[in-house]
Amino acid sequence: MTDGMMNTGVMLALIGAAGLASAGLYAWRRKWMDALLVLVAATALGLFAAGIRLPGDAGRTLTLDPAAPAPLLDGVRAFAVEGDGLRAAQWNDLPALPLQWQRPEGGSLRLDYPRRLALGRTFTLRVQREDKLDARLQLLAENGQLIGETRGTGELAVDWLPPLAERVVLKARLLDAAGKTIAEGPVPLTVYEPAMLQVQGRFGAPSFDLRTLNELLAGSGALLDWQVVLGRAITRTELPREQMQEPNLLVIDAAWFERLGAAGRTALLNRVAGGVPLLVLGGNANDPGVWSRTLQLPLQAQPAGRKIDTPLDMPVATLNPPAREAGAWSGTDNMVWTRNWHKGRIAWLGAAEWHRHAIAEPQALALWWQGVLDRVGVQQPQEVEWLEPAELPLPGQRMELCARGVSGEVGFPELKQVRTWSPRTDSACVAVWPEKAGWLQVRDAKAGAHAVYVYAPEDWPQWQAAQRRDATARYAARTPVKALEGAARAFPAWPFALAFALAMLLLWWRERR
């Protein structure tokens, strides 16, 4: 029982005791009318203090208009909304009240794609549909040229490899089996130059594979400290074009590691333990015992002529782990096994002869190697990370922009506004109201220039509908209607106060006679 309920109970008990005592005194003196007036006054005062509530709805239900600003909420006990509902930013401005809403069926879709992408990475656009009918998804360049297409009956995905670091607004189009447009709209993308990869390579024997890997890394702009043993006393050395502070990737072949002395292996593994990832090219491994003793990597002879074809056709190395899971090592279909090594990570590449694809399938080979490096765990440190808006930014609607690693002030030149980052649990955010569709420029002293694309109100109506439905469903879950079923409304208190006052005045008049 709460303190308020206890205090009310004590007050009602005192009022009842005083009323009964007074009525008893009047009855003892045979003043029956005065006793009745005292009982009426005590009863009215008790009902006034109790705050009687009657069953039924308390207040009114307000029907919300998605196009109107937040309404006045005096006397409102519930909301009602039709159609797709409201945006998340609109619901956040309203208190949690029961909601009357029926979620529509069909007529929506969802797009999933990165707004920012490092050059060299594959851009993937995915479309999720409620219906499962056959459809085509097209990705178009800014000039209308078709750059990607796929078709299917479920979720559709189309890939594209950006050739340049630039800011573009692509276009996506969803067509049905008859070629009729189901949906289309802009797909904004910022392609940026990735942080420079700094690679230290040490190899015990030359090969066409090494030369191809060298060319791939050099073509990506990486700094290379490259040494290849050509003979007993001959080593070819390639120095980086600029000073390398600390490599963020070590690459060796198995032959170099097997010839390395115990002290050299310990020094190498200490660097890995400190956080630098290590990639081992296992194509020329000869001594399984060395790997078992130093890295707990079990190697087993592979059948002659065995190949992989995910995604490129390559022969496997002569020695490889016997299974996908080999002790502390975990493998994948493209023949990469990895394990953590203190703060670092070690990867074993058990495929060879990738150089055969350098001429016929250069793009596929580059993507394959990008996947290998991702498995190694090469991470490019970023001081600032921009987060994608939770819902499509629209003109005139509040947009929340968030980032990690920022503080202080951030400017919006086109809006002539300066905002202060508001810290959150793992990020910082600011709220702005864009004025028009297109790129909204952002200036931050630490993060530099950034841009957020603001969609036009008519862009992707089916996607906007899906986001509004999701936001409305989340709001409805905050205060279920059942939580206030049988809610009571307060009975007006003034009749009880009036009855008490009249009874006391009449009693006073009778006493004065």
Coordinates of N, CA, C and O in Angstrom, one line a residue, residues 213-296:
L213 N 50.0 -10.9 -56.1 CA 49.6 -10.3 -54.9 C 50.2 -8.9 -54.7 O 49.6 -8.0 -54.3
N214 N 51.5 -8.8 -55.1 CA 52.2 -7.6 -55.0 C 51.5 -6.5 -55.9 O 51.3 -5.4 -55.5
E215 N 51.1 -6.9 -57.1 CA 50.5 -6.0 -58.0 C 49.1 -5.6 -57.5 O 48.7 -4.4 -57.6
L216 N 48.4 -6.5 -56.9 CA 47.0 -6.2 -56.3 C 47.1 -5.2 -55.2 O 46.4 -4.2 -55.2
L217 N 48.1 -5.4 -54.3 CA 48.2 -4.5 -53.2 C 48.7 -3.1 -53.6 O 48.3 -2.1 -53.1
A218 N 49.7 -3.1 -54.5 CA 50.2 -1.9 -55.0 C 49.2 -1.1 -55.8 O 49.1 0.1 -55.6
G219 N 48.3 -1.8 -56.5 CA 47.3 -1.1 -57.3 C 46.2 -0.5 -56.4 O 45.5 0.4 -56.7
S220 N 46.1 -1.1 -55.1 CA 45.1 -0.5 -54.2 C 45.7 0.7 -53.4 O 45.0 1.3 -52.6
G221 N 46.9 1.0 -53.7 CA 47.6 2.2 -53.0 C 48.3 1.8 -51.7 O 48.6 2.7 -50.9
A222 N 48.5 0.5 -51.4 CA 49.1 0.1 -50.2 C 50.6 0.4 -50.2 O 51.2 0.4 -51.2
L223 N 51.1 0.7 -49.0 CA 52.6 0.8 -48.8 C 53.2 -0.6 -48.6 O 52.6 -1.4 -47.8
L224 N 54.2 -0.9 -49.3 CA 54.8 -2.3 -49.3 C 56.2 -2.3 -48.9 O 57.1 -1.6 -49.5
D225 N 56.5 -3.0 -47.9 CA 57.9 -3.4 -47.5 C 58.0 -4.9 -47.8 O 57.6 -5.7 -47.0
W226 N 58.6 -5.2 -48.9 CA 58.5 -6.5 -49.6 C 59.9 -7.1 -49.7 O 60.8 -6.5 -50.3
Q227 N 60.1 -8.3 -49.2 CA 61.4 -9.0 -49.4 C 61.1 -10.4 -49.8 O 60.4 -11.2 -49.1
V228 N 61.8 -10.8 -50.9 CA 61.6 -12.2 -51.5 C 63.0 -12.8 -51.6 O 63.9 -12.2 -52.3
V229 N 63.2 -14.0 -51.0 CA 64.5 -14.7 -51.1 C 64.5 -15.4 -52.5 O 63.7 -16.3 -52.8
L230 N 65.5 -15.0 -53.3 CA 65.6 -15.5 -54.7 C 66.6 -16.7 -54.7 O 66.5 -17.6 -55.6
G231 N 67.5 -16.7 -53.8 CA 68.5 -17.7 -53.8 C 69.2 -17.8 -52.4 O 68.7 -17.1 -51.5
R232 N 70.3 -18.5 -52.3 CA 70.9 -18.7 -51.0 C 71.4 -17.4 -50.4 O 71.3 -17.1 -49.2
A233 N 71.9 -16.5 -51.2 CA 72.4 -15.2 -50.7 C 71.8 -14.0 -51.5 O 72.4 -12.9 -51.5
I234 N 70.7 -14.2 -52.2 CA 70.1 -13.2 -53.0 C 68.6 -12.9 -52.5 O 67.8 -13.8 -52.4
T235 N 68.4 -11.7 -52.2 CA 67.0 -11.3 -51.8 C 66.6 -10.0 -52.6 O 67.4 -9.1 -52.7
R236 N 65.4 -10.1 -53.1 CA 64.9 -8.9 -53.8 C 64.0 -8.1 -52.8 O 63.1 -8.6 -52.1
T237 N 64.4 -6.8 -52.7 CA 63.7 -6.0 -51.7 C 63.0 -4.8 -52.4 O 63.5 -4.2 -53.3
E238 N 61.8 -4.6 -51.9 CA 61.0 -3.5 -52.4 C 60.7 -2.6 -51.2 O 60.0 -3.0 -50.3
L239 N 61.2 -1.4 -51.2 CA 60.9 -0.5 -50.0 C 59.7 0.4 -50.3 O 59.3 0.6 -51.4
P240 N 59.0 0.8 -49.2 CA 57.8 1.6 -49.4 C 58.1 2.9 -50.0 O 59.2 3.5 -49.8
R241 N 57.2 3.5 -50.7 CA 57.4 4.8 -51.4 C 57.5 5.9 -50.4 O 57.9 7.0 -50.8
E242 N 57.0 5.7 -49.2 CA 57.1 6.7 -48.2 C 57.3 6.0 -46.9 O 57.1 4.8 -46.8
Q243 N 57.6 6.7 -45.8 CA 58.0 6.1 -44.6 C 56.8 5.3 -44.0 O 55.7 5.9 -43.9
M244 N 57.1 4.1 -43.6 CA 56.0 3.3 -42.9 C 56.2 3.3 -41.4 O 57.3 2.9 -40.9
Q245 N 55.2 3.9 -40.7 CA 55.4 4.0 -39.3 C 55.3 2.6 -38.6 O 56.2 2.2 -37.9
E246 N 54.2 1.9 -38.8 CA 54.0 0.6 -38.3 C 53.1 -0.2 -39.2 O 51.9 0.3 -39.5
P247 N 53.5 -1.3 -39.7 CA 52.6 -2.1 -40.6 C 51.4 -2.5 -39.9 O 51.4 -2.9 -38.7
N248 N 50.2 -2.5 -40.6 CA 49.0 -3.0 -40.1 C 48.6 -4.4 -40.7 O 47.5 -4.9 -40.5
L249 N 49.6 -5.0 -41.4 CA 49.4 -6.4 -41.9 C 50.8 -7.0 -42.2 O 51.6 -6.4 -42.8
L250 N 51.0 -8.2 -41.6 CA 52.2 -8.9 -41.9 C 51.8 -10.1 -42.8 O 50.9 -10.8 -42.6
V251 N 52.6 -10.3 -43.9 CA 52.3 -11.4 -44.9 C 53.6 -12.2 -45.0 O 54.6 -11.6 -45.4
I252 N 53.5 -13.5 -44.8 CA 54.7 -14.4 -45.0 C 54.2 -15.6 -45.8 O 53.0 -15.9 -45.9
D253 N 55.2 -16.3 -46.4 CA 54.9 -17.6 -46.9 C 55.4 -18.7 -46.0 O 56.2 -18.4 -45.1
A254 N 54.9 -19.9 -46.1 CA 55.2 -21.0 -45.2 C 56.7 -21.3 -45.2 O 57.3 -21.6 -44.2
A255 N 57.3 -21.2 -46.4 CA 58.8 -21.6 -46.5 C 59.6 -20.6 -45.7 O 60.6 -21.0 -45.0
W256 N 59.3 -19.3 -45.7 CA 60.1 -18.3 -44.9 C 60.0 -18.6 -43.4 O 61.0 -18.6 -42.7
F257 N 58.8 -19.0 -43.0 CA 58.6 -19.2 -41.5 C 59.3 -20.5 -41.1 O 59.9 -20.6 -40.0
E258 N 59.3 -21.5 -42.0 CA 60.0 -22.8 -41.6 C 61.5 -22.6 -41.5 O 62.1 -23.3 -40.8
R259 N 62.1 -21.7 -42.3 CA 63.5 -21.5 -42.3 C 63.9 -20.6 -41.2 O 65.1 -20.4 -40.9
L260 N 63.0 -19.9 -40.6 CA 63.3 -18.9 -39.6 C 63.7 -19.6 -38.3 O 63.1 -20.7 -37.9
G261 N 64.7 -19.0 -37.6 CA 65.1 -19.6 -36.3 C 64.1 -19.4 -35.2 O 63.1 -18.7 -35.3
A262 N 64.3 -20.1 -34.1 CA 63.4 -20.0 -33.0 C 63.2 -18.6 -32.4 O 62.1 -18.1 -32.1
A263 N 64.4 -17.9 -32.4 CA 64.3 -16.5 -31.9 C 63.5 -15.6 -32.8 O 62.7 -14.7 -32.4
G264 N 63.7 -15.8 -34.2 CA 62.9 -15.0 -35.1 C 61.4 -15.3 -35.1 O 60.6 -14.4 -35.2
R265 N 61.1 -16.6 -34.9 CA 59.7 -16.9 -34.8 C 59.0 -16.3 -33.5 O 57.9 -15.8 -33.6
T266 N 59.8 -16.3 -32.5 CA 59.3 -15.7 -31.2 C 59.0 -14.2 -31.4 O 58.0 -13.7 -31.0
A267 N 60.0 -13.6 -32.0 CA 59.9 -12.1 -32.3 C 58.7 -11.8 -33.1 O 57.9 -10.9 -32.9
L268 N 58.5 -12.6 -34.2 CA 57.3 -12.4 -35.1 C 56.0 -12.6 -34.3 O 55.1 -11.8 -34.5
L269 N 55.9 -13.7 -33.6 CA 54.7 -13.9 -32.8 C 54.4 -12.9 -31.7 O 53.3 -12.6 -31.4
N270 N 55.5 -12.3 -31.2 CA 55.3 -11.2 -30.2 C 54.7 -10.0 -30.9 O 53.8 -9.3 -30.3
R271 N 55.0 -9.7 -32.1 CA 54.4 -8.6 -32.8 C 52.9 -8.9 -33.1 O 52.1 -8.0 -33.0
V272 N 52.6 -10.1 -33.4 CA 51.2 -10.5 -33.6 C 50.5 -10.4 -32.3 O 49.3 -9.9 -32.3
A273 N 51.1 -10.9 -31.2 CA 50.4 -10.8 -29.9 C 50.1 -9.3 -29.6 O 49.2 -9.1 -28.8
G274 N 50.9 -8.4 -30.1 CA 50.7 -7.0 -29.8 C 49.5 -6.4 -30.6 O 49.2 -5.2 -30.3
G275 N 49.0 -7.1 -31.6 CA 47.9 -6.6 -32.3 C 48.0 -6.5 -33.8 O 47.0 -6.1 -34.5
V276 N 49.2 -6.9 -34.4 CA 49.3 -6.8 -35.8 C 48.9 -8.2 -36.4 O 49.4 -9.2 -36.1
P277 N 47.9 -8.2 -37.4 CA 47.5 -9.5 -37.9 C 48.5 -10.0 -38.9 O 49.3 -9.3 -39.5
L278 N 48.6 -11.4 -38.9 CA 49.5 -12.1 -39.7 C 48.8 -13.0 -40.7 O 47.9 -13.8 -40.3
L279 N 49.2 -13.0 -42.0 CA 48.6 -13.9 -43.0 C 49.8 -14.8 -43.5 O 50.8 -14.3 -43.9
V280 N 49.5 -16.1 -43.4 CA 50.5 -17.1 -43.9 C 50.0 -17.7 -45.2 O 48.9 -18.2 -45.2
L281 N 50.8 -17.6 -46.3 CA 50.5 -18.2 -47.5 C 51.0 -19.7 -47.4 O 52.3 -19.9 -47.5
G282 N 50.1 -20.6 -47.4 CA 50.5 -22.0 -47.1 C 50.9 -22.8 -48.3 O 51.1 -24.1 -48.1
G283 N 51.0 -22.3 -49.4 CA 51.2 -23.1 -50.6 C 52.5 -23.8 -50.7 O 52.6 -24.9 -51.3
N284 N 53.6 -23.3 -50.0 CA 54.9 -24.0 -50.1 C 55.3 -24.6 -48.7 O 56.5 -24.7 -48.4
A285 N 54.3 -25.0 -47.9 CA 54.6 -25.6 -46.6 C 55.2 -27.0 -46.8 O 54.7 -27.7 -47.7
N286 N 56.2 -27.4 -45.9 CA 56.8 -28.7 -46.0 C 56.9 -29.4 -44.7 O 57.0 -30.6 -44.7
D287 N 56.9 -28.7 -43.6 CA 57.2 -29.3 -42.3 C 55.9 -29.1 -41.3 O 55.8 -28.1 -40.7
P288 N 55.0 -30.1 -41.3 CA 53.9 -30.0 -40.4 C 54.2 -29.8 -39.0 O 53.5 -29.2 -38.2
G289 N 55.3 -30.4 -38.5 CA 55.7 -30.3 -37.1 C 56.0 -28.9 -36.7 O 55.7 -28.6 -35.5
V290 N 56.6 -28.1 -37.5 CA 56.9 -26.7 -37.1 C 55.5 -26.0 -36.8 O 55.4 -25.3 -35.8
W291 N 54.5 -26.2 -37.6 CA 53.3 -25.5 -37.4 C 52.5 -26.0 -36.2 O 51.8 -25.3 -35.5
S292 N 52.6 -27.3 -36.0 CA 51.9 -27.9 -34.8 C 52.6 -27.4 -33.5 O 51.9 -27.1 -32.6
R293 N 53.9 -27.3 -33.5 CA 54.6 -26.9 -32.3 C 54.4 -25.4 -32.0 O 54.2 -25.0 -30.8
T294 N 54.5 -24.6 -33.0 CA 54.5 -23.1 -32.7 C 53.1 -22.5 -32.7 O 52.9 -21.6 -31.9
L295 N 52.2 -23.0 -33.6 CA 50.9 -22.3 -33.7 C 49.8 -23.3 -33.4 O 48.6 -22.9 -33.6
Q296 N 50.1 -24.5 -33.0 CA 49.0 -25.5 -32.7 C 48.1 -25.7 -33.9 O 46.9 -25.9 -33.8

